[in-house]
Amino acid sequence: MIADVPRRAPSSPLAAQIRVISALFMRELLTRFGRSRVGYIWLIGEPLMLALMISALHWASGSHLPNDLPTFLFYGMGYVPFLMFRSIASRGAAAVTSNISLLFHRSITLLDLMIARNIMETLVCMTLVALFVLGGMLTIGEIPHHPGQLILGLVLSALLGHGLAMLLGSLQVFVEFTERLVHPFTYILMPISAPFYMVETMPPNVREMLLWNPLVHINEMNRWSMFGDRIVPHYDLGYVMIWVLGLNLLGMAGLRAARPRLSMSD
């Protein structure tokens, strides 16, 4: 008598894609950090050193933040969310051209590659934010004013970066030199995204121009969520949602248009 060989139960397309994204996520994790702990240590050390350096310069200048805001936490919580956006936008955009060989597998799509890489960047940077918040709680007793809204701000920053990454990644397929513009573009965004200053301190005409940038709204919301009424926030959640929805729709349309132009010979 021949025993029946157990067979895997059929799964839904959604479950299959989740398995694909999970496998791609682990591949991205190993590709970026390898099996050494040095990569993970540097990942945490870079933003910590930058926050320390800016805080030290601020302290040496003899100036103080209004309402006794903690200097290290203020600059750290401003830089890390922007670092997440920049990492998602720049590294995610490169996911298309650097993983063309994976498209040989019919179950892998461009969107899968984007999602896997950008989830990794999001989780890494959210871990850094959690460390900054925990450090503030343990050292100076600084508790987030609105933790739920802080998490929402970080998610919106990640989604904004994801949409931009899809759009830039698809543009690289049509216009090759776009790849060289991604990093300069994300660095140019830093001074006009208010990661290191409050919009309230800007002149009214400058403030109006800055508020065209959705990242400014997110940074302002994050600061209020962290420090509460010690700052005067300027943000519009609806405006940010329009940008997130628009960039992600354009990005997905771009990936759909780019896919037929890719070939294994690229």
mmCIF file of C-alpha atoms in Angstrom, residues 2-259:
data_model
loop_
_atom_site.group_PDB
_atom_site.id
_atom_site.type_symbol
_atom_site.label_atom_id
_atom_site.label_comp_id
_atom_site.label_asym_id
_atom_site.label_seq_id
_atom_site.Cartn_x
_atom_site.Cartn_y
_atom_site.Cartn_z
ATOM 1 C CA ILE A 2 1.408 3.364 -1.026
ATOM 2 C CA ALA A 3 1.006 6.135 1.495
ATOM 3 C CA ASP A 4 -0.397 9.438 0.314
ATOM 4 C CA VAL A 5 2.192 12.149 -0.067
ATOM 5 C CA PRO A 6 1.077 15.260 1.804
ATOM 6 C CA ARG A 7 0.606 18.238 -0.420
ATOM 7 C CA ARG A 8 0.743 21.904 0.448
ATOM 8 C CA ALA A 9 -2.703 23.397 0.661
ATOM 9 C CA PRO A 10 -3.396 25.922 -2.073
ATOM 10 C CA SER A 11 -2.910 29.485 -0.929
ATOM 11 C CA SER A 12 -4.423 32.752 -2.067
ATOM 12 C CA PRO A 13 -2.489 35.160 -4.324
ATOM 13 C CA LEU A 14 -2.188 37.549 -1.383
ATOM 14 C CA ALA A 15 -0.597 34.888 0.830
ATOM 15 C CA ALA A 16 1.811 33.994 -1.987
ATOM 16 C CA GLN A 17 2.877 37.617 -2.412
ATOM 17 C CA ILE A 18 3.380 38.004 1.340
ATOM 18 C CA ARG A 19 5.772 35.028 1.232
ATOM 19 C CA VAL A 20 7.598 36.612 -1.717
ATOM 20 C CA ILE A 21 7.954 39.945 0.072
ATOM 21 C CA SER A 22 9.127 38.185 3.246
ATOM 22 C CA ALA A 23 11.842 36.340 1.311
ATOM 23 C CA LEU A 24 12.899 39.546 -0.435
ATOM 24 C CA PHE A 25 12.976 41.344 2.912
ATOM 25 C CA MET A 26 15.409 38.812 4.372
ATOM 26 C CA ARG A 27 17.539 39.048 1.234
ATOM 27 C CA GLU A 28 17.670 42.848 1.503
ATOM 28 C CA LEU A 29 18.585 42.628 5.185
ATOM 29 C CA LEU A 30 21.519 40.316 4.533
ATOM 30 C CA THR A 31 22.629 42.273 1.463
ATOM 31 C CA ARG A 32 22.774 45.571 3.329
ATOM 32 C CA PHE A 33 24.166 44.469 6.690
ATOM 33 C CA GLY A 34 25.681 41.075 5.967
ATOM 34 C CA ARG A 35 26.262 38.717 8.863
ATOM 35 C CA SER A 36 28.455 41.124 10.805
ATOM 36 C CA ARG A 37 27.257 43.197 13.736
ATOM 37 C CA VAL A 38 29.365 46.156 12.631
ATOM 38 C CA GLY A 39 26.756 47.215 10.080
ATOM 39 C CA TYR A 40 24.019 47.288 12.703
ATOM 40 C CA ILE A 41 26.229 49.230 15.140
ATOM 41 C CA TRP A 42 27.079 51.844 12.508
ATOM 42 C CA LEU A 43 23.417 52.152 11.614
ATOM 43 C CA ILE A 44 22.689 53.327 15.159
ATOM 44 C CA GLY A 45 25.962 55.216 15.584
ATOM 45 C CA GLU A 46 25.603 57.532 12.571
ATOM 46 C CA PRO A 47 22.459 59.433 13.673
ATOM 47 C CA LEU A 48 23.601 59.381 17.296
ATOM 48 C CA MET A 49 26.908 61.038 16.378
ATOM 49 C CA LEU A 50 25.169 63.631 14.219
ATOM 50 C CA ALA A 51 22.705 64.515 16.988
ATOM 51 C CA LEU A 52 25.576 64.762 19.479
ATOM 52 C CA MET A 53 27.618 66.971 17.143
ATOM 53 C CA ILE A 54 24.755 69.387 16.446
ATOM 54 C CA SER A 55 23.819 69.464 20.135
ATOM 55 C CA ALA A 56 27.445 70.205 21.104
ATOM 56 C CA LEU A 57 27.680 73.050 18.577
ATOM 57 C CA HIS A 58 24.374 74.447 19.823
ATOM 58 C CA TRP A 59 25.596 74.259 23.427
ATOM 59 C CA ALA A 60 28.981 75.808 22.576
ATOM 60 C CA SER A 61 27.269 78.753 20.896
ATOM 61 C CA GLY A 62 25.583 79.593 24.195
ATOM 62 C CA SER A 63 22.097 79.552 22.673
ATOM 63 C CA HIS A 64 19.132 77.643 24.039
ATOM 64 C CA LEU A 65 16.005 76.157 22.520
ATOM 65 C CA PRO A 66 12.742 77.835 23.574
ATOM 66 C CA ASN A 67 10.819 76.462 26.569
ATOM 67 C CA ASP A 68 13.836 74.405 27.665
ATOM 68 C CA LEU A 69 13.397 71.818 24.929
ATOM 69 C CA PRO A 70 16.060 69.084 25.282
ATOM 70 C CA THR A 71 18.690 69.840 22.646
ATOM 71 C CA PHE A 72 19.869 66.286 21.899
ATOM 72 C CA LEU A 73 16.338 64.892 21.665
ATOM 73 C CA PHE A 74 15.108 67.833 19.570
ATOM 74 C CA TYR A 75 17.776 67.397 16.905
ATOM 75 C CA GLY A 76 17.780 63.604 17.043
ATOM 76 C CA MET A 77 14.022 63.379 16.602
ATOM 77 C CA GLY A 78 14.268 65.847 13.725
ATOM 78 C CA TYR A 79 17.027 64.050 11.861
ATOM 79 C CA VAL A 80 16.009 60.381 12.174
ATOM 80 C CA PRO A 81 12.542 60.741 10.543
ATOM 81 C CA PHE A 82 14.133 62.672 7.679
ATOM 82 C CA LEU A 83 16.841 59.988 7.469
ATOM 83 C CA MET A 84 14.054 57.414 7.079
ATOM 84 C CA PHE A 85 12.428 59.390 4.265
ATOM 85 C CA ARG A 86 15.771 59.946 2.510
ATOM 86 C CA SER A 87 16.828 56.303 2.841
ATOM 87 C CA ILE A 88 13.506 55.016 1.521
ATOM 88 C CA ALA A 89 13.470 57.464 -1.399
ATOM 89 C CA SER A 90 17.095 56.911 -2.467
ATOM 90 C CA ARG A 91 17.601 53.209 -1.716
ATOM 91 C CA GLY A 92 14.095 52.302 -2.810
ATOM 92 C CA ALA A 93 14.549 54.074 -6.140
ATOM 93 C CA ALA A 94 17.624 51.916 -6.797
ATOM 94 C CA ALA A 95 15.643 48.712 -6.189
ATOM 95 C CA VAL A 96 14.408 48.624 -9.803
ATOM 96 C CA THR A 97 17.698 48.740 -11.698
ATOM 97 C CA SER A 98 19.717 46.756 -9.133
ATOM 98 C CA ASN A 99 17.359 43.763 -8.988
ATOM 99 C CA ILE A 100 16.435 43.205 -12.630
ATOM 100 C CA SER A 101 17.648 39.596 -12.506
ATOM 101 C CA LEU A 102 15.024 38.777 -9.872
ATOM 102 C CA LEU A 103 12.265 39.619 -12.330
ATOM 103 C CA PHE A 104 13.076 36.330 -14.040
ATOM 104 C CA HIS A 105 10.763 34.810 -11.420
ATOM 105 C CA ARG A 106 7.201 35.365 -12.553
ATOM 106 C CA SER A 107 5.915 35.702 -8.992
ATOM 107 C CA ILE A 108 8.177 38.710 -8.268
ATOM 108 C CA THR A 109 7.023 42.162 -9.319
ATOM 109 C CA LEU A 110 8.626 45.591 -9.200
ATOM 110 C CA LEU A 111 6.208 46.542 -6.442
ATOM 111 C CA ASP A 112 7.372 43.540 -4.379
ATOM 112 C CA LEU A 113 10.992 44.708 -4.673
ATOM 113 C CA MET A 114 10.031 48.208 -3.574
ATOM 114 C CA ILE A 115 7.904 47.082 -0.644
ATOM 115 C CA ALA A 116 10.531 44.664 0.704
ATOM 116 C CA ARG A 117 13.356 47.215 0.607
ATOM 117 C CA ASN A 118 11.270 50.057 1.994
ATOM 118 C CA ILE A 119 9.829 47.991 4.850
ATOM 119 C CA MET A 120 13.393 47.224 5.897
ATOM 120 C CA GLU A 121 14.358 50.913 5.866
ATOM 121 C CA THR A 122 11.196 51.833 7.778
ATOM 122 C CA LEU A 123 11.697 49.259 10.527
ATOM 123 C CA VAL A 124 15.343 50.197 10.944
ATOM 124 C CA CYS A 125 14.633 53.916 11.343
ATOM 125 C CA MET A 126 11.605 53.364 13.573
ATOM 126 C CA THR A 127 13.877 51.336 15.844
ATOM 127 C CA LEU A 128 16.198 54.348 16.009
ATOM 128 C CA VAL A 129 13.284 56.623 16.891
ATOM 129 C CA ALA A 130 12.259 54.207 19.635
ATOM 130 C CA LEU A 131 15.816 54.311 21.024
ATOM 131 C CA PHE A 132 15.809 58.118 21.058
ATOM 132 C CA VAL A 133 12.426 58.199 22.807
ATOM 133 C CA LEU A 134 13.490 55.559 25.323
ATOM 134 C CA GLY A 135 16.735 57.430 25.970
ATOM 135 C CA GLY A 136 14.803 60.634 26.595
ATOM 136 C CA MET A 137 12.461 58.889 28.999
ATOM 137 C CA LEU A 138 15.263 57.246 30.998
ATOM 138 C CA THR A 139 17.684 60.188 31.163
ATOM 139 C CA ILE A 140 15.544 63.325 31.426
ATOM 140 C CA GLY A 141 12.050 61.948 31.922
ATOM 141 C CA GLU A 142 10.825 63.274 28.550
ATOM 142 C CA ILE A 143 7.645 61.341 27.693
ATOM 143 C CA PRO A 144 6.029 61.770 24.240
ATOM 144 C CA HIS A 145 3.023 64.076 24.408
ATOM 145 C CA HIS A 146 1.008 62.056 21.869
ATOM 146 C CA PRO A 147 2.655 58.684 21.052
ATOM 147 C CA GLY A 148 -0.074 57.596 18.628
ATOM 148 C CA GLN A 149 0.285 60.694 16.491
ATOM 149 C CA LEU A 150 4.057 60.358 16.575
ATOM 150 C CA ILE A 151 3.729 56.862 15.112
ATOM 151 C CA LEU A 152 1.294 58.212 12.504
ATOM 152 C CA GLY A 153 3.799 60.888 11.503
ATOM 153 C CA LEU A 154 6.535 58.295 11.044
ATOM 154 C CA VAL A 155 4.235 56.085 8.949
ATOM 155 C CA LEU A 156 3.274 59.043 6.747
ATOM 156 C CA SER A 157 6.948 59.921 6.274
ATOM 157 C CA ALA A 158 7.651 56.326 5.207
ATOM 158 C CA LEU A 159 4.677 56.270 2.809
ATOM 159 C CA LEU A 160 5.733 59.594 1.308
ATOM 160 C CA GLY A 161 9.233 58.216 0.748
ATOM 161 C CA HIS A 162 7.786 54.990 -0.681
ATOM 162 C CA GLY A 163 5.702 56.867 -3.237
ATOM 163 C CA LEU A 164 8.670 59.014 -4.256
ATOM 164 C CA ALA A 165 10.897 55.928 -4.490
ATOM 165 C CA MET A 166 8.456 54.212 -6.872
ATOM 166 C CA LEU A 167 8.213 57.337 -9.018
ATOM 167 C CA LEU A 168 11.983 57.909 -9.168
ATOM 168 C CA GLY A 169 12.663 54.194 -9.692
ATOM 169 C CA SER A 170 10.319 54.031 -12.671
ATOM 170 C CA LEU A 171 11.772 57.251 -14.126
ATOM 171 C CA GLN A 172 15.224 55.650 -14.088
ATOM 172 C CA VAL A 173 13.976 53.069 -16.570
ATOM 173 C CA PHE A 174 13.010 55.785 -19.060
ATOM 174 C CA VAL A 175 15.707 58.384 -18.299
ATOM 175 C CA GLU A 176 18.944 56.802 -17.087
ATOM 176 C CA PHE A 177 20.608 59.929 -15.662
ATOM 177 C CA THR A 178 17.720 60.255 -13.169
ATOM 178 C CA GLU A 179 19.666 57.834 -10.968
ATOM 179 C CA ARG A 180 22.435 60.431 -10.526
ATOM 180 C CA LEU A 181 19.951 63.089 -9.444
ATOM 181 C CA VAL A 182 18.300 61.127 -6.632
ATOM 182 C CA HIS A 183 20.952 61.664 -3.946
ATOM 183 C CA PRO A 184 21.482 65.394 -4.637
ATOM 184 C CA PHE A 185 17.713 65.886 -4.681
ATOM 185 C CA THR A 186 17.227 64.257 -1.277
ATOM 186 C CA TYR A 187 20.082 66.299 0.216
ATOM 187 C CA ILE A 188 18.615 69.526 -1.164
ATOM 188 C CA LEU A 189 15.357 68.646 0.555
ATOM 189 C CA MET A 190 16.995 68.597 4.006
ATOM 190 C CA PRO A 191 17.332 72.350 4.672
ATOM 191 C CA ILE A 192 13.822 73.077 3.349
ATOM 192 C CA SER A 193 12.109 70.264 5.299
ATOM 193 C CA ALA A 194 12.577 71.761 8.801
ATOM 194 C CA PRO A 195 14.275 68.813 10.511
ATOM 195 C CA PHE A 196 16.485 71.094 12.646
ATOM 196 C CA TYR A 197 14.327 74.148 13.230
ATOM 197 C CA MET A 198 10.723 75.112 14.001
ATOM 198 C CA VAL A 199 8.630 76.798 11.344
ATOM 199 C CA GLU A 200 7.295 79.210 13.965
ATOM 200 C CA THR A 201 10.740 80.836 14.178
ATOM 201 C CA MET A 202 10.775 81.678 10.453
ATOM 202 C CA PRO A 203 9.527 84.980 8.973
ATOM 203 C CA PRO A 204 5.891 84.725 7.749
ATOM 204 C CA ASN A 205 6.807 84.833 4.030
ATOM 205 C CA VAL A 206 9.445 82.107 4.456
ATOM 206 C CA ARG A 207 7.018 80.065 6.550
ATOM 207 C CA GLU A 208 4.424 80.130 3.776
ATOM 208 C CA MET A 209 6.941 78.864 1.225
ATOM 209 C CA LEU A 210 8.199 76.108 3.519
ATOM 210 C CA LEU A 211 4.677 74.826 4.130
ATOM 211 C CA TRP A 212 4.357 73.843 0.470
ATOM 212 C CA ASN A 213 6.697 70.973 1.381
ATOM 213 C CA PRO A 214 4.730 68.059 2.922
ATOM 214 C CA LEU A 215 7.806 66.967 4.892
ATOM 215 C CA VAL A 216 7.633 70.223 6.847
ATOM 216 C CA HIS A 217 4.099 69.346 7.950
ATOM 217 C CA ILE A 218 5.239 65.880 9.051
ATOM 218 C CA ASN A 219 8.213 67.232 11.007
ATOM 219 C CA GLU A 220 6.026 69.828 12.699
ATOM 220 C CA MET A 221 3.483 67.159 13.634
ATOM 221 C CA ASN A 222 6.219 64.902 14.997
ATOM 222 C CA ARG A 223 7.642 67.712 17.127
ATOM 223 C CA TRP A 224 4.236 68.538 18.598
ATOM 224 C CA SER A 225 3.590 64.832 19.225
ATOM 225 C CA MET A 226 6.875 64.669 21.121
ATOM 226 C CA PHE A 227 6.980 67.980 22.999
ATOM 227 C CA GLY A 228 3.343 69.084 23.142
ATOM 228 C CA ASP A 229 2.382 72.691 23.791
ATOM 229 C CA ARG A 230 5.975 73.782 24.328
ATOM 230 C CA ILE A 231 6.066 74.424 20.595
ATOM 231 C CA VAL A 232 3.654 76.129 18.193
ATOM 232 C CA PRO A 233 3.044 73.596 15.383
ATOM 233 C CA HIS A 234 2.159 74.376 11.776
ATOM 234 C CA TYR A 235 0.816 71.349 9.913
ATOM 235 C CA ASP A 236 -2.155 70.153 7.881
ATOM 236 C CA LEU A 237 -2.749 66.404 8.018
ATOM 237 C CA GLY A 238 -5.117 66.493 5.033
ATOM 238 C CA TYR A 239 -2.473 68.177 2.884
ATOM 239 C CA VAL A 240 0.027 65.447 3.759
ATOM 240 C CA MET A 241 -2.504 62.707 2.943
ATOM 241 C CA ILE A 242 -3.095 64.215 -0.515
ATOM 242 C CA TRP A 243 0.662 64.112 -1.197
ATOM 243 C CA VAL A 244 0.977 60.533 0.077
ATOM 244 C CA LEU A 245 -1.958 59.318 -2.017
ATOM 245 C CA GLY A 246 -0.851 61.206 -5.133
ATOM 246 C CA LEU A 247 2.796 60.070 -5.018
ATOM 247 C CA ASN A 248 1.873 56.433 -4.401
ATOM 248 C CA LEU A 249 -0.668 56.350 -7.233
ATOM 249 C CA LEU A 250 1.811 57.993 -9.617
ATOM 250 C CA GLY A 251 4.547 55.647 -8.428
ATOM 251 C CA MET A 252 2.496 52.495 -8.989
ATOM 252 C CA ALA A 253 1.453 53.744 -12.439
ATOM 253 C CA GLY A 254 5.112 54.439 -13.208
ATOM 254 C CA LEU A 255 6.172 50.914 -12.190
ATOM 255 C CA ARG A 256 3.424 49.442 -14.337
ATOM 256 C CA ALA A 257 4.626 51.458 -17.334
ATOM 257 C CA ALA A 258 8.302 50.647 -16.669
ATOM 258 C CA ARG A 259 7.934 46.860 -16.369
#
